Short mmCIF file of C-alpha atoms in Angstrom, two decimals:
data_model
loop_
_atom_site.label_atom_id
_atom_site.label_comp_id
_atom_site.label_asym_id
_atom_site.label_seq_id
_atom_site.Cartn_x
_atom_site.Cartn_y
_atom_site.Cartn_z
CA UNK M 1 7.39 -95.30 -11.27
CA UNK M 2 5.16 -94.70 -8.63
CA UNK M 3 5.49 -91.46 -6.63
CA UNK M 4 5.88 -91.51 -2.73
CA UNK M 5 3.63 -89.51 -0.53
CA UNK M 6 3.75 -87.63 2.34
CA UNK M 7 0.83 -87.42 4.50
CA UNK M 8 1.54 -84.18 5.97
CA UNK M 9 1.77 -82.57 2.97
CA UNK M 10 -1.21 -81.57 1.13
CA UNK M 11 -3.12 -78.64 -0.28
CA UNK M 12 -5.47 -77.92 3.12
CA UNK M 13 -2.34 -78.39 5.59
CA UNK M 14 -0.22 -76.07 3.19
CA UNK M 15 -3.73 -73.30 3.34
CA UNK M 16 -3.31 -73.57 7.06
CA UNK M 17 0.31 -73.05 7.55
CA UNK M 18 0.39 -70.07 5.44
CA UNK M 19 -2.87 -69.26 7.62
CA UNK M 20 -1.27 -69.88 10.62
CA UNK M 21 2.14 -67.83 9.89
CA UNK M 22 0.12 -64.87 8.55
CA UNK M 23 -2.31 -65.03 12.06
CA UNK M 24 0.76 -65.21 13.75
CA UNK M 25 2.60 -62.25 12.33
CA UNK M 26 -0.75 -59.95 12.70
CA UNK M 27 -0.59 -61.20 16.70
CA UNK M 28 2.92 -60.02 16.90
CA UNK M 29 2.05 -56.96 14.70
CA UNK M 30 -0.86 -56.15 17.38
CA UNK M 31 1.59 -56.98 20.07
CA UNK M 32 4.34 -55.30 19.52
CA UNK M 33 2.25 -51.96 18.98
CA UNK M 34 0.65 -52.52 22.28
CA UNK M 35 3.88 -52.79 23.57
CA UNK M 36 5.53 -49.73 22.13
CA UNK M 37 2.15 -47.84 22.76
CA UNK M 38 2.73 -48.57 26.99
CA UNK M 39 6.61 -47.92 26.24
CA UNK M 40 5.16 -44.63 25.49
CA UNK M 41 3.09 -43.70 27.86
CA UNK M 42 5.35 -45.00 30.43
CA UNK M 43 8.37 -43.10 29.57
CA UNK M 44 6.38 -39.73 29.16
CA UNK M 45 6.79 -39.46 25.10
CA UNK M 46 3.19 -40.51 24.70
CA UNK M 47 0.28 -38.68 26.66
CA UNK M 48 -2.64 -40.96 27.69
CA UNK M 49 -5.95 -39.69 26.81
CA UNK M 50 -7.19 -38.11 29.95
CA UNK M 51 -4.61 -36.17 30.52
CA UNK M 52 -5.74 -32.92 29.82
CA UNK M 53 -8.65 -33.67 32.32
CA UNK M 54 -6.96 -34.59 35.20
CA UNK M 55 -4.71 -31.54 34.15
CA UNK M 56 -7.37 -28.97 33.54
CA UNK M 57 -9.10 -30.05 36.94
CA UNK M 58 -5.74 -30.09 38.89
CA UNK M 59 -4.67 -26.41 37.89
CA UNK M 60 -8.34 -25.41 38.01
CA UNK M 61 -7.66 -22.55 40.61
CA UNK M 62 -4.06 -21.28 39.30
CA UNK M 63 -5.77 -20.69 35.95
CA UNK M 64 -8.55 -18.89 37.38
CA UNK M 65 -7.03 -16.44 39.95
CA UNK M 66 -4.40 -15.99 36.67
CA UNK M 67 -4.32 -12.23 35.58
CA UNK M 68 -3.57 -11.32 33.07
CA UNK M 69 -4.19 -14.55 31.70
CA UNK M 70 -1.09 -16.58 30.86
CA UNK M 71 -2.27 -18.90 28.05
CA UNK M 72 0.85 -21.52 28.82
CA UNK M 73 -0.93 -22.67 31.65
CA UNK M 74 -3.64 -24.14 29.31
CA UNK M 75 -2.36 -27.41 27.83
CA UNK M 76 -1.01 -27.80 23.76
CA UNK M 77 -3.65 -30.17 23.42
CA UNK M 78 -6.47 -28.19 24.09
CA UNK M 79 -8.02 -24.88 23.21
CA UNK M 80 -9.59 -22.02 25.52
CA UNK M 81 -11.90 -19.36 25.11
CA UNK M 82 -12.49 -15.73 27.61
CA UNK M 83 -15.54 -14.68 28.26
CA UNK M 84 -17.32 -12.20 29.81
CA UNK M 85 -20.18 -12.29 32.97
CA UNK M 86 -22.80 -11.71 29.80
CA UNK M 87 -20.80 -14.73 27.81
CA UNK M 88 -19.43 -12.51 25.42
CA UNK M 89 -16.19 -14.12 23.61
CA UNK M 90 -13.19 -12.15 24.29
CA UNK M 91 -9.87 -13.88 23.26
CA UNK M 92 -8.70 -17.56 22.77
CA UNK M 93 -7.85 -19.88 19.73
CA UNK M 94 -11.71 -20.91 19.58
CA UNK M 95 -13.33 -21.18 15.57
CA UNK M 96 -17.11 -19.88 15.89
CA UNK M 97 -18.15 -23.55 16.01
CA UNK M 98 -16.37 -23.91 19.57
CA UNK M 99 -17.71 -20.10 20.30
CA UNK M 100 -21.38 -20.90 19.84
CA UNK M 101 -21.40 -24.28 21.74
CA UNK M 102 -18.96 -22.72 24.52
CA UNK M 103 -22.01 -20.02 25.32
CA UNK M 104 -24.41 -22.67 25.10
CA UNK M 105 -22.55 -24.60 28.13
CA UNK M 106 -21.89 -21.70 29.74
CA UNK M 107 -25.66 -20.76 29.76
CA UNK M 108 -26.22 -24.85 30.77
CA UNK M 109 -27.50 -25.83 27.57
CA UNK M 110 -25.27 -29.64 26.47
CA UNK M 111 -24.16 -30.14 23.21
CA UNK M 112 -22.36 -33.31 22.32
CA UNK M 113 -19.75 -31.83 19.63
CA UNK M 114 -17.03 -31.17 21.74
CA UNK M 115 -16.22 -31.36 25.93
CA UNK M 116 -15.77 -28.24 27.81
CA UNK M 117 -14.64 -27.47 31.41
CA UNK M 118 -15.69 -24.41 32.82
CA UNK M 119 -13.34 -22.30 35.14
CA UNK M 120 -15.07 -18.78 36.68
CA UNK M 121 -13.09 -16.00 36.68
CA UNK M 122 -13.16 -12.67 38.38
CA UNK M 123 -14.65 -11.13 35.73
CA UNK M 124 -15.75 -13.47 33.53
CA UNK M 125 -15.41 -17.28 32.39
CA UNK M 126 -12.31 -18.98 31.14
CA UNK M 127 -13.58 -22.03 28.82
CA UNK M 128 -11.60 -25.21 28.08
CA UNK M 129 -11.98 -27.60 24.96
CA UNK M 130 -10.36 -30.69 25.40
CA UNK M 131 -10.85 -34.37 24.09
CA UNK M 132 -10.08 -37.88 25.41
CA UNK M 133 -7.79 -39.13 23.72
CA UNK M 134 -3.66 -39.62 23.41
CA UNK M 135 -1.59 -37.23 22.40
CA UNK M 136 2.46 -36.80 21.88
CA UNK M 137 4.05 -34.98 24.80
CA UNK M 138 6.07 -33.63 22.14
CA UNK M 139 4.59 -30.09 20.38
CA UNK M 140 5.92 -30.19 17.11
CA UNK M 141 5.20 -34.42 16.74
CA UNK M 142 1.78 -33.19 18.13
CA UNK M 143 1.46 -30.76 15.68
CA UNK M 144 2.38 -33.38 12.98
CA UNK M 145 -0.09 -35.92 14.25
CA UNK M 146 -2.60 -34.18 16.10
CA UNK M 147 -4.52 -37.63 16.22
CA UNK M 148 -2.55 -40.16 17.35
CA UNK M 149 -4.69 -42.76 17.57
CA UNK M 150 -5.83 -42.59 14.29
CA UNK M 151 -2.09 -42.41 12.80
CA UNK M 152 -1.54 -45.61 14.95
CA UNK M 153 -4.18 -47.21 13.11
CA UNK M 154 -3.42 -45.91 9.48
CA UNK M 155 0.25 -47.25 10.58
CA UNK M 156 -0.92 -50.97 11.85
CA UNK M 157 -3.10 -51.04 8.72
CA UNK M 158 -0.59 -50.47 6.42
CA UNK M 159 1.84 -52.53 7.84
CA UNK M 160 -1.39 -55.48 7.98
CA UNK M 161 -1.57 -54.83 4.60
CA UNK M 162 2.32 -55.41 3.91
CA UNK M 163 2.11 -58.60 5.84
CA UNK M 164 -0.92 -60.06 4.04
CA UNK M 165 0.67 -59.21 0.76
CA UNK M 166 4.48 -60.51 1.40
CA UNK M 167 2.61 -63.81 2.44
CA UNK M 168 0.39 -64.00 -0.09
CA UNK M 169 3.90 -63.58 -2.59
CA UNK M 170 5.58 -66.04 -0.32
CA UNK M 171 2.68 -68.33 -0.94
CA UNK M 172 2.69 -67.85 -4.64
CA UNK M 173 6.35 -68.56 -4.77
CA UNK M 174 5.96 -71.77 -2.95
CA UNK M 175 2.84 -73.09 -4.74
CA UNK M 176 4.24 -72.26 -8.23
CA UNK M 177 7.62 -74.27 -7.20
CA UNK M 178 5.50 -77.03 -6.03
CA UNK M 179 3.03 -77.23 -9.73
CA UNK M 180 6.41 -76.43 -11.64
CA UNK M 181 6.70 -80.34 -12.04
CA UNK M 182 2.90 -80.98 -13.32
CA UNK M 183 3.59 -77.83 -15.82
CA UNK M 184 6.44 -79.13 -16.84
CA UNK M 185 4.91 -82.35 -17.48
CA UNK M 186 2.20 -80.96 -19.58
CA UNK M 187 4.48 -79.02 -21.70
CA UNK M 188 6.61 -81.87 -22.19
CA UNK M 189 3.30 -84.04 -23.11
CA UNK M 190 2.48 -81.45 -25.71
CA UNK M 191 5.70 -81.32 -26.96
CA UNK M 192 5.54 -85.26 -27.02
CA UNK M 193 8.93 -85.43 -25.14
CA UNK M 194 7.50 -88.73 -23.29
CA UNK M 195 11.00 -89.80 -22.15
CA UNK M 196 12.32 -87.16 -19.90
CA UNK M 197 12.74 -87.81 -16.36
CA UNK M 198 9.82 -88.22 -14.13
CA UNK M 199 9.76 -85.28 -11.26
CA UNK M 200 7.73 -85.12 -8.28
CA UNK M 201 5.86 -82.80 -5.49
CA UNK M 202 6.00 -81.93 -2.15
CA UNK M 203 1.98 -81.44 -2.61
CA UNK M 204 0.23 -84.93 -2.86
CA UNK M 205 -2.72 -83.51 -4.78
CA UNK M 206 0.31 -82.67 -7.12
CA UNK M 207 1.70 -85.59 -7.09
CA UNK M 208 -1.97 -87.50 -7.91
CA UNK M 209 -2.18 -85.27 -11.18
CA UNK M 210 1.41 -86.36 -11.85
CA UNK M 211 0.36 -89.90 -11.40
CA UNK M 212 -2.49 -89.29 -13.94
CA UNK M 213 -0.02 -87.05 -16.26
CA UNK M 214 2.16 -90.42 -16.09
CA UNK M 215 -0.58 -92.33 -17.10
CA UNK M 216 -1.16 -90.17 -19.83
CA UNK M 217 2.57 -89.99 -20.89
CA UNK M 218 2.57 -93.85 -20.93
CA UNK M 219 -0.65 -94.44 -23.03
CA UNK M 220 0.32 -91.76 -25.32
CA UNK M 221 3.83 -93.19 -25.59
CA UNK M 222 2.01 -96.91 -26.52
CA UNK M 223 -0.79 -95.05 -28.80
CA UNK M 224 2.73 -93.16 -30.74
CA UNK M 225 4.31 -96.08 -30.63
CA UNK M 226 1.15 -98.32 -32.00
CA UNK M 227 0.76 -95.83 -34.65
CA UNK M 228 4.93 -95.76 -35.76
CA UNK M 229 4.45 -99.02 -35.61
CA UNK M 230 1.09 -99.52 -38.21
CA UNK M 231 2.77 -96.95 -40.35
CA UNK M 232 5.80 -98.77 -40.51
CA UNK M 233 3.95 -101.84 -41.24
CA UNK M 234 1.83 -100.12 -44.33
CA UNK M 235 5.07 -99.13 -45.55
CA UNK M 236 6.71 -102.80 -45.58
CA UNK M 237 3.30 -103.75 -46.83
CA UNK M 238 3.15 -101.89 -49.66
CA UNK M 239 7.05 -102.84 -50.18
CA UNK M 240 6.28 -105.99 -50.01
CA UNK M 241 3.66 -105.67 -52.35
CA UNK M 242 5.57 -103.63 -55.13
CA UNK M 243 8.04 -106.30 -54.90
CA UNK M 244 5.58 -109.12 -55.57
CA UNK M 245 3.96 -107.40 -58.28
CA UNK M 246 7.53 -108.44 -60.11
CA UNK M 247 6.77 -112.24 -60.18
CA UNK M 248 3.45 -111.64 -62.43
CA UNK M 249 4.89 -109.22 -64.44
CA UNK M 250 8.29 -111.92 -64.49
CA UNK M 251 5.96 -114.46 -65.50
CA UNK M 252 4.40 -112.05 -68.22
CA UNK M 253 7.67 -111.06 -69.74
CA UNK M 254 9.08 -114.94 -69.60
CA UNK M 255 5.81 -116.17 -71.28
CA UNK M 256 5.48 -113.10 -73.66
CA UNK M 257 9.06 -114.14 -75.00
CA UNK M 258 8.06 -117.51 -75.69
CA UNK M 259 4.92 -116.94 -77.26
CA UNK M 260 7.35 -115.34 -79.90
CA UNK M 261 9.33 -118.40 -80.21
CA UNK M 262 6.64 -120.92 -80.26
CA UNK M 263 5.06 -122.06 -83.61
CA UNK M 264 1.85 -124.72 -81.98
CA UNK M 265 -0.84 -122.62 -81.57
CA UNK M 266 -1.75 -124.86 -78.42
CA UNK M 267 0.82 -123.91 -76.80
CA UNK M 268 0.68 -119.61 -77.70
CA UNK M 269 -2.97 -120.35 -76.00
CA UNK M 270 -1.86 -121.84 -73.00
CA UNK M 271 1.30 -119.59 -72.46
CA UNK M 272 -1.75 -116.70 -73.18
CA UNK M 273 -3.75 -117.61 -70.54
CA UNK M 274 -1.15 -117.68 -68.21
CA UNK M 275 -0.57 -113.91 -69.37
CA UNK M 276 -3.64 -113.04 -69.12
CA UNK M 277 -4.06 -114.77 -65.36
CA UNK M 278 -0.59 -112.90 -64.04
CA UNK M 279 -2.30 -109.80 -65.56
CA UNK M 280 -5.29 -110.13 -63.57
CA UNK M 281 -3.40 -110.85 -60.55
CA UNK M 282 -1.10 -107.18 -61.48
CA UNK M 283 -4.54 -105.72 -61.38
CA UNK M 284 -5.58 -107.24 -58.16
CA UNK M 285 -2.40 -106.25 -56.88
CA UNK M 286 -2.76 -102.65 -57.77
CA UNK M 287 -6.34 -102.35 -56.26
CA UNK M 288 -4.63 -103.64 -53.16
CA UNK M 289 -1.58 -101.13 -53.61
CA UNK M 290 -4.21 -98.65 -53.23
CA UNK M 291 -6.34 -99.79 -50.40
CA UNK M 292 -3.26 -99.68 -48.23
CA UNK M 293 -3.77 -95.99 -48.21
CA UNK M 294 -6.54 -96.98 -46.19
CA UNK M 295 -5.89 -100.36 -44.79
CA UNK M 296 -3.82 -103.05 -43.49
CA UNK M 297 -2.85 -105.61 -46.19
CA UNK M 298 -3.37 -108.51 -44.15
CA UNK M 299 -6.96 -106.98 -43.20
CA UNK M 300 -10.50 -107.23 -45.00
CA UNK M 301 -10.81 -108.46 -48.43
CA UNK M 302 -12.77 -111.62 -47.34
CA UNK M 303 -14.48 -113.68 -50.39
CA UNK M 304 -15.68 -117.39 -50.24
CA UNK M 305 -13.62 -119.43 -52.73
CA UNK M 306 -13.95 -123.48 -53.03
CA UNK M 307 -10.59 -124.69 -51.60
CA UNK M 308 -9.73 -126.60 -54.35
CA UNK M 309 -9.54 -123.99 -56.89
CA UNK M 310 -7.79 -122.17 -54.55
CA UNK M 311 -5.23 -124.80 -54.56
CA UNK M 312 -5.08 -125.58 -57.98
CA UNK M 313 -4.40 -122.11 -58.75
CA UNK M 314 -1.68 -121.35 -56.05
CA UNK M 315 0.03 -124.34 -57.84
CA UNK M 316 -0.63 -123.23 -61.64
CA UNK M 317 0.79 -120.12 -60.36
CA UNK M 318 3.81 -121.76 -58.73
CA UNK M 319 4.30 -123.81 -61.56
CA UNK M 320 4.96 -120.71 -64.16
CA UNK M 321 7.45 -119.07 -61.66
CA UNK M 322 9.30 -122.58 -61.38
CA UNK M 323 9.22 -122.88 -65.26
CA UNK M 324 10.91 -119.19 -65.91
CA UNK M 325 14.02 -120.44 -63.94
CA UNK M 326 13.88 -124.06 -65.57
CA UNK M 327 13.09 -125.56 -61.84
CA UNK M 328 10.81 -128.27 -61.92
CA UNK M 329 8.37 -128.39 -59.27
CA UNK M 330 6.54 -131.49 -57.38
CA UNK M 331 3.97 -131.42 -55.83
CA UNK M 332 1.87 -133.82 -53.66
CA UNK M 333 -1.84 -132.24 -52.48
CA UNK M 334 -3.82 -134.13 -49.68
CA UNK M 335 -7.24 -131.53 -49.65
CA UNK M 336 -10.96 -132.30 -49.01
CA UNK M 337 -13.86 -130.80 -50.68
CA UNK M 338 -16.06 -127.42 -49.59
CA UNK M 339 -15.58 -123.82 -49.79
CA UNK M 340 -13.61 -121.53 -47.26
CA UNK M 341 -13.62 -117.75 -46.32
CA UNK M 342 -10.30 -116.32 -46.63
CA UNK M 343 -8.23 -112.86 -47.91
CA UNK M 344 -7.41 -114.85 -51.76
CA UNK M 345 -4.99 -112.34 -52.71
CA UNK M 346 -2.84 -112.61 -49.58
CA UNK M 347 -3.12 -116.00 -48.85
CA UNK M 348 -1.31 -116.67 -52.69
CA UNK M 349 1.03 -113.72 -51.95
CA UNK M 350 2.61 -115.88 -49.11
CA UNK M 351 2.53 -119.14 -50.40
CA UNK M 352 4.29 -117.51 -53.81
CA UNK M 353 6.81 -115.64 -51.61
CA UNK M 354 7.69 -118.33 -50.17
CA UNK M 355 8.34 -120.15 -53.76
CA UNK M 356 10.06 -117.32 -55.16
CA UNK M 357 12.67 -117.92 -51.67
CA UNK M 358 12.64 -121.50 -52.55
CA UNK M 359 13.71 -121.04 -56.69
CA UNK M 360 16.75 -118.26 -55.31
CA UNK M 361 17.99 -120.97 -52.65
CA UNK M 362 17.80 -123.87 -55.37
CA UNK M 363 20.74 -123.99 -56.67
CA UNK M 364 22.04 -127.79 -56.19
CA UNK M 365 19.32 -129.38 -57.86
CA UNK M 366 16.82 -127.48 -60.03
CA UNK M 367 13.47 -129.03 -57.82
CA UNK M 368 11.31 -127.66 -55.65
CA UNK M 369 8.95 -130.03 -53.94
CA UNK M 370 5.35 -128.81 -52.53
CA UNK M 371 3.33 -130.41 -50.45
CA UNK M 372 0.10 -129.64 -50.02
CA UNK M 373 -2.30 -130.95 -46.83
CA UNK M 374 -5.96 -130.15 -45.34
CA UNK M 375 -7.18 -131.72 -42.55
CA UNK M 376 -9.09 -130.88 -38.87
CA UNK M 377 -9.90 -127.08 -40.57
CA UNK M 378 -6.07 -126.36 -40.60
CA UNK M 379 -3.89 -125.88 -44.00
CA UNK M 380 -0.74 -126.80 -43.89
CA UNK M 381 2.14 -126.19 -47.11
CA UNK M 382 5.59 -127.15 -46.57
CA UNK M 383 7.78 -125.74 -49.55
CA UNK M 384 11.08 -127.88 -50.01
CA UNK M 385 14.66 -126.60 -51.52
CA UNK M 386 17.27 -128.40 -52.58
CA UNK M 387 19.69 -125.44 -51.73
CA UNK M 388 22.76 -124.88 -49.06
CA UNK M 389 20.00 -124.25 -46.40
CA UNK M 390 19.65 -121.38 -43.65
CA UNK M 391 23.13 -119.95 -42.04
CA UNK M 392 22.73 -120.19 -38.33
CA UNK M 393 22.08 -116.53 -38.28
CA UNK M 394 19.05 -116.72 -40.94
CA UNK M 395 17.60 -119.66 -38.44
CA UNK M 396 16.90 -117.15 -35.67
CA UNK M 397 16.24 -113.91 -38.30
CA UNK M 398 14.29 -114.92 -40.96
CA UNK M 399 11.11 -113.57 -40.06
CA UNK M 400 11.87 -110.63 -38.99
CA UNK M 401 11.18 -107.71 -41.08
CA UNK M 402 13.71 -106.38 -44.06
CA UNK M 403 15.94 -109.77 -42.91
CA UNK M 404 18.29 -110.50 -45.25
CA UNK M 405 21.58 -113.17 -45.65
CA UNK M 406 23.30 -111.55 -48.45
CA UNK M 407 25.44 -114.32 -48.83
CA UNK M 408 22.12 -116.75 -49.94
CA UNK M 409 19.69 -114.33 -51.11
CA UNK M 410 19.18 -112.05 -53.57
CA UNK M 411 19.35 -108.02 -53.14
CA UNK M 412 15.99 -107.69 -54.40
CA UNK M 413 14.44 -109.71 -51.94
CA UNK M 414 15.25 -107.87 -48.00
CA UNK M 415 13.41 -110.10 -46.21
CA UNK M 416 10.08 -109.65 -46.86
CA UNK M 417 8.97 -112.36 -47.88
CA UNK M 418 8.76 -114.52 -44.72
CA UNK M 419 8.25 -111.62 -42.96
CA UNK M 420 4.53 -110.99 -44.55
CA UNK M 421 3.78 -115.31 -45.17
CA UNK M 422 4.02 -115.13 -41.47
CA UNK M 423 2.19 -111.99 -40.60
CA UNK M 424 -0.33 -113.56 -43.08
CA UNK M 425 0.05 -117.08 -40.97
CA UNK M 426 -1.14 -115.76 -37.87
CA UNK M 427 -3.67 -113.88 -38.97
CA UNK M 428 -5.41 -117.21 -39.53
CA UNK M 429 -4.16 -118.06 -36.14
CA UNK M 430 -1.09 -120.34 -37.93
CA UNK M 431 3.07 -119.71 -37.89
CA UNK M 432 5.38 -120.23 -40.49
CA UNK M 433 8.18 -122.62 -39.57
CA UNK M 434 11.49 -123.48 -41.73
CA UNK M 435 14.87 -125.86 -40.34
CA UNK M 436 17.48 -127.07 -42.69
CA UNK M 437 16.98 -130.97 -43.70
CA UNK M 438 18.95 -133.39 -42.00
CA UNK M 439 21.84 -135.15 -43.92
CA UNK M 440 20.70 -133.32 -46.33
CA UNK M 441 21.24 -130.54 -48.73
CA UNK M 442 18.26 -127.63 -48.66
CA UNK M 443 15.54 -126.44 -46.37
CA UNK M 444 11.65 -126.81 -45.92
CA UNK M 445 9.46 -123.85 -45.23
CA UNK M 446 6.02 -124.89 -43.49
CA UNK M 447 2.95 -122.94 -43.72
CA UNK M 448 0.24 -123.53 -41.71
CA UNK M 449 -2.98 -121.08 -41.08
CA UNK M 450 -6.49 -122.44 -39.14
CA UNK M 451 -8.97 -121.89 -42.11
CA UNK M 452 -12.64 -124.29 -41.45
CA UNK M 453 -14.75 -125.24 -44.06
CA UNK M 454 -17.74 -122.78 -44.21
CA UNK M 455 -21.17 -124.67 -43.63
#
């Protein structure tokens, strides 16, 4: 599924909007204090800062011919100070700071700690304090926030501040919606839930890591499935291989049993030594019962082996199953000389799998016909029955793992038998193939695996 993208939306253009909206808002902040600062101003409620100036200079002469002095006619924003011809302090709302520098402007000396205006007197000096800056017409909001300018800018601060964080939350909001998806993903990777329903982002960086989290999903899905799948074939391997182990130990019993009917020694040795071979073979199969633990059945195991003893033994073998059930078996062998490289132990697992399918379906005619052929490095061993054949159903299923028709086969068997002769078939780059004869009762099995002669 691949996830559509939108050009417009990425991480830098989402950065800049939220850059954008909070230089905005600060504008408007910065505007609309302006605004309300002239609104001010305008309407009287606000006093702009040199007002006390133009004041102080304008009533200049009222104040001075004023006796006895009415104090109301100095502004609320200012201070004064009374002082004598000898600038002695007399009365005002002057601290000694404002006393000492008040006599040093009255004697002409400037300091720059506060700004004075002088008015003379009759009989003395009448001393002003004032700043430049704005001030509420009002006395008591004065008296609340004797520094207006500085309580506008605590105020536009705190409401910057207020801004900057409600967009940063807004921000946060948004960008966690928009990674929700990729978390979600992740969780559900961890949690291996790889078949939930694929989301997607507004972001297209998101949306990339969601493409890679995909890509994840679906190797991890193939890699779980890969591994199911090898554990599910160990366990039909090692199946397969307990139930195989029966034919040896079939062939022990059977041969055991006549050993204790049979009076010529020649005989007791021969049915001994095909004991003793089906004991070797339980052995073999054992060791190989335990390296599936580790590895595949079909896998390693390699040996070089002539091809003819191979053969000869894969037919001995075949022979002693046959004889158990009273089935006579034929068998024609077209071979050439040399050794091979092959698994030994699987390759006569298969072929004896697919005998021990070929004695259960004989039941018309107690033969089973083998024939064996080597040629251009490939082996091929069709297996013959003389049985009622596959059902239709069997003809498309055989091969598949735990197959069984019920109806022809026995319980023991579910399916496994073709199912590993073939896995063992194309290992060696071969197939097992089976069809029912034509006009004629039974079915043929072939076998055929790519083996060359080792030079």
């Amino acid at each position: 599924m691949e996830l559509i993208k939108n050009k417009s939306n990425t991480l830098f253009w989402m950065f800049l909007k939220q850059l954008l909206w909070v230089s905005t808002s600060i504008l408007i902040e910065i505007f609309i204090f302006i605004l309300l600062f002239n609104i001010g101003i305008n309407s009287g409620f606000i006093l702009p800062a040199n007002f006390s100036e133009h004041y102080l200079e304008k009533n200049k002469s009222i104040i001075s011919k004023s006796e006895p002095f009415d104090k109301e006619l100095i502004p609320f924003t200012c201070k004064y100070g009374l002082f004598d011809t000898n600038g002695s302090y007399l009365s005002g709302d002057f601290n000694e700071d404002i006393i000492e520098d008040a006599k040093a402007f009255i004697n002409g000396a400037k300091r720059n700690n506060y700004l004075f205006i002088l008015i003379e007197r009759a009989n003395g000096y009448c001393i002003v304090q004032y700043d430049v800056s704005a001030h509420f017409s009002s006395y008591i909001l004065h008296k609340l926030f004797p520094k207006l300018e500085l309580t506008t800018l605590i105020l536009f601060f705190l409401i910057f501040v207020l801004i900057v964080i409600n967009n940063a939350l807004h921000f946060g909001r948004k960008l966690k919606k928009e990674l929700k998806p990729v978390l979600e993903e992740i969780s559900q990777i961890q949690n291996r839930e790889l078949n939930a329903e694929r989301k997607t982002s507004k972001i297209n960086e998101f949306n990339n890591i969601l493409l890679s989290l995909y890509d994840m999903e679906t190797a991890l899905s193939q890699a779980l499935k890969k591994e199911w799948e090898t554990e599910q074939k160990r366990k039909s391997n090692i199946s397969a291989l307990a139930h195989d182990i029966k034919a040896p130990l079939t062939v022990i019993k059977g041969n055991s049993e006549l050993i204790l009917e049979e009076d010529n020694i020649t005989e007791i040795y021969k049915l001994a030594d095909i004991i003793n071979s089906n004991s070797d073979k339980i052995e073999r199969y054992i060791k190989l019962l335990i390296d599936e633990t580790k590895n595949n059945l079909t896998a390693g195991n390699e040996e070089k082996i002539d091809l003819t003893v191979l053969i000869t033994d894969i037919i001995k073998e075949s022979e002693a199953m046959c004889s158990l059930r009273g089935i006579e078996l034929i068998t024609q062998s077209k071979i050439a000389d040399g050794e091979i490289i092959i698994n030994r132990d699987i390759l006569e697992r298969a072929i004896l799998n697919l005998i021990k399918n070929a004695i259960e379906y004989t039941v018309l005619r107690k033969m089973i016909m083998m024939n064996i052929e080597y040629s251009h490095n490939k082996l091929v061993i069709s297996i013959e029955d003389f049985g009622k054949g596959f059902t239709e159903q069997s003809l498309k299923y055989a091969k598949d793992q735990f197959y069984t028709d019920k109806t022809e086969r026995s319980e023991e068997h579910y399916g496994l038998g073709m199912f590993f002769a073939s896995n063992v078939a194309e290992k060696y780059n071969g197939s097992v193939t089976y069809y029912n004869k034509p006009d004629q009762t039974g079915a043929v099995v072939v076998f055929e695996a790519v083996i060359p002669i080792n030079k």
